[in-house]
Amino acid sequence: MRRRLLADRLFEECQELYRRLHAEGINTELVEAYALARDAYEESVLDFGRAREMLEEVFTRTIDLAATS
C-alpha cells in the first residue's frame, strides 16, 4: 500500500510541475525538476508492479500448499 501511495504522490508532483511548465514557460531548472520527478514516478510504478508480482507469487504458493495438504 505504501508503494501505491508513493506512486500517487509522485504523480501529483509530476502534474504540478507540468502545469508550472505551461504556466511559467519553459526554463532549464523546471524542465530538469520535471524530468527527475517523472523518472522517480516511473520507478515507483515499476516498484509497485514488482511488489504486486511478488505478492501474487506468495499467495499462489500458499494456495498451492493448502490444496496439497
PDB file of C-alpha atoms in Angstrom:
ATOM      1  CA  MET A   1       0.000   0.000   0.000  1.00  0.00           C
ATOM      2  CA  ARG A   2       2.878   2.347   0.799  1.00  0.00           C
ATOM      3  CA  ARG A   3       4.298   1.823  -2.673  1.00  0.00           C
ATOM      4  CA  ARG A   4       0.995   2.789  -4.268  1.00  0.00           C
ATOM      5  CA  LEU A   5       0.673   5.896  -2.097  1.00  0.00           C
ATOM      6  CA  LEU A   6       4.213   6.913  -3.026  1.00  0.00           C
ATOM      7  CA  ALA A   7       3.453   6.460  -6.731  1.00  0.00           C
ATOM      8  CA  ASP A   8       0.303   8.564  -6.352  1.00  0.00           C
ATOM      9  CA  ARG A   9       2.229  11.326  -4.580  1.00  0.00           C
ATOM     10  CA  LEU A  10       4.961  11.348  -7.215  1.00  0.00           C
ATOM     11  CA  PHE A  11       2.328  11.506  -9.954  1.00  0.00           C
ATOM     12  CA  GLU A  12       0.786  14.551  -8.281  1.00  0.00           C
ATOM     13  CA  GLU A  13       4.225  16.165  -8.169  1.00  0.00           C
ATOM     14  CA  CYS A  14       4.666  15.492 -11.903  1.00  0.00           C
ATOM     15  CA  GLN A  15       1.297  17.035 -12.656  1.00  0.00           C
ATOM     16  CA  GLU A  16       2.139  20.158 -10.661  1.00  0.00           C
ATOM     17  CA  LEU A  17       5.492  20.592 -12.394  1.00  0.00           C
ATOM     18  CA  TYR A  18       3.847  20.037 -15.772  1.00  0.00           C
ATOM     19  CA  ARG A  19       1.289  22.752 -15.008  1.00  0.00           C
ATOM     20  CA  ARG A  20       4.090  25.083 -13.937  1.00  0.00           C
ATOM     21  CA  LEU A  21       5.958  24.447 -17.188  1.00  0.00           C
ATOM     22  CA  HIS A  22       2.935  25.609 -19.140  1.00  0.00           C
ATOM     23  CA  ALA A  23       2.117  28.493 -16.825  1.00  0.00           C
ATOM     24  CA  GLU A  24       5.639  29.864 -16.303  1.00  0.00           C
ATOM     25  CA  GLY A  25       7.181  28.873 -19.603  1.00  0.00           C
ATOM     26  CA  ILE A  26       9.998  26.512 -20.335  1.00  0.00           C
ATOM     27  CA  ASN A  27      13.152  27.006 -18.309  1.00  0.00           C
ATOM     28  CA  THR A  28      16.044  24.651 -17.717  1.00  0.00           C
ATOM     29  CA  GLU A  29      15.587  24.221 -13.968  1.00  0.00           C
ATOM     30  CA  LEU A  30      11.885  23.482 -14.241  1.00  0.00           C
ATOM     31  CA  VAL A  31      12.398  21.022 -17.094  1.00  0.00           C
ATOM     32  CA  GLU A  32      15.096  19.258 -15.061  1.00  0.00           C
ATOM     33  CA  ALA A  33      12.837  19.132 -11.996  1.00  0.00           C
ATOM     34  CA  TYR A  34      10.039  17.655 -14.110  1.00  0.00           C
ATOM     35  CA  ALA A  35      12.380  15.068 -15.658  1.00  0.00           C
ATOM     36  CA  LEU A  36      13.624  13.980 -12.232  1.00  0.00           C
ATOM     37  CA  ALA A  37      10.091  13.798 -10.841  1.00  0.00           C
ATOM     38  CA  ARG A  38       8.924  11.822 -13.863  1.00  0.00           C
ATOM     39  CA  ASP A  39      11.825   9.362 -13.511  1.00  0.00           C
ATOM     40  CA  ALA A  40      11.030   8.895  -9.814  1.00  0.00           C
ATOM     41  CA  TYR A  41       7.357   8.326 -10.638  1.00  0.00           C
ATOM     42  CA  GLU A  42       8.145   5.771 -13.334  1.00  0.00           C
ATOM     43  CA  GLU A  43      10.492   3.898 -10.991  1.00  0.00           C
ATOM     44  CA  SER A  44       7.845   3.870  -8.248  1.00  0.00           C
ATOM     45  CA  VAL A  45       5.310   2.399 -10.686  1.00  0.00           C
ATOM     46  CA  LEU A  46       7.787  -0.337 -11.619  1.00  0.00           C
ATOM     47  CA  ASP A  47       8.487  -0.976  -7.928  1.00  0.00           C
ATOM     48  CA  PHE A  48       4.760  -1.268  -7.245  1.00  0.00           C
ATOM     49  CA  GLY A  49       4.449  -3.763 -10.099  1.00  0.00           C
ATOM     50  CA  ARG A  50       7.332  -5.859  -8.760  1.00  0.00           C
ATOM     51  CA  ALA A  51       5.757  -5.899  -5.296  1.00  0.00           C
ATOM     52  CA  ARG A  52       2.405  -6.943  -6.761  1.00  0.00           C
ATOM     53  CA  GLU A  53       4.031  -9.794  -8.682  1.00  0.00           C
ATOM     54  CA  MET A  54       5.892 -10.960  -5.566  1.00  0.00           C
ATOM     55  CA  LEU A  55       2.702 -10.899  -3.509  1.00  0.00           C
ATOM     56  CA  GLU A  56       0.834 -12.801  -6.203  1.00  0.00           C
ATOM     57  CA  GLU A  57       3.572 -15.445  -6.206  1.00  0.00           C
ATOM     58  CA  VAL A  58       3.409 -15.805  -2.411  1.00  0.00           C
ATOM     59  CA  PHE A  59      -0.383 -16.137  -2.477  1.00  0.00           C
ATOM     60  CA  THR A  60      -0.210 -18.690  -5.273  1.00  0.00           C
ATOM     61  CA  ARG A  61       2.311 -20.793  -3.356  1.00  0.00           C
ATOM     62  CA  THR A  62       0.215 -20.547  -0.184  1.00  0.00           C
ATOM     63  CA  ILE A  63      -2.906 -21.678  -2.013  1.00  0.00           C
ATOM     64  CA  ASP A  64      -0.979 -24.498  -3.720  1.00  0.00           C
ATOM     65  CA  LEU A  65       0.373 -25.685  -0.345  1.00  0.00           C
ATOM     66  CA  ALA A  66      -3.083 -25.595   1.224  1.00  0.00           C
ATOM     67  CA  ALA A  67      -4.531 -27.584  -1.669  1.00  0.00           C
ATOM     68  CA  THR A  68      -1.893 -30.327  -1.378  1.00  0.00           C
ATOM     69  CA  SER A  69      -2.144 -30.657   2.404  1.00  0.00           C
TER      70      SER A  69
END
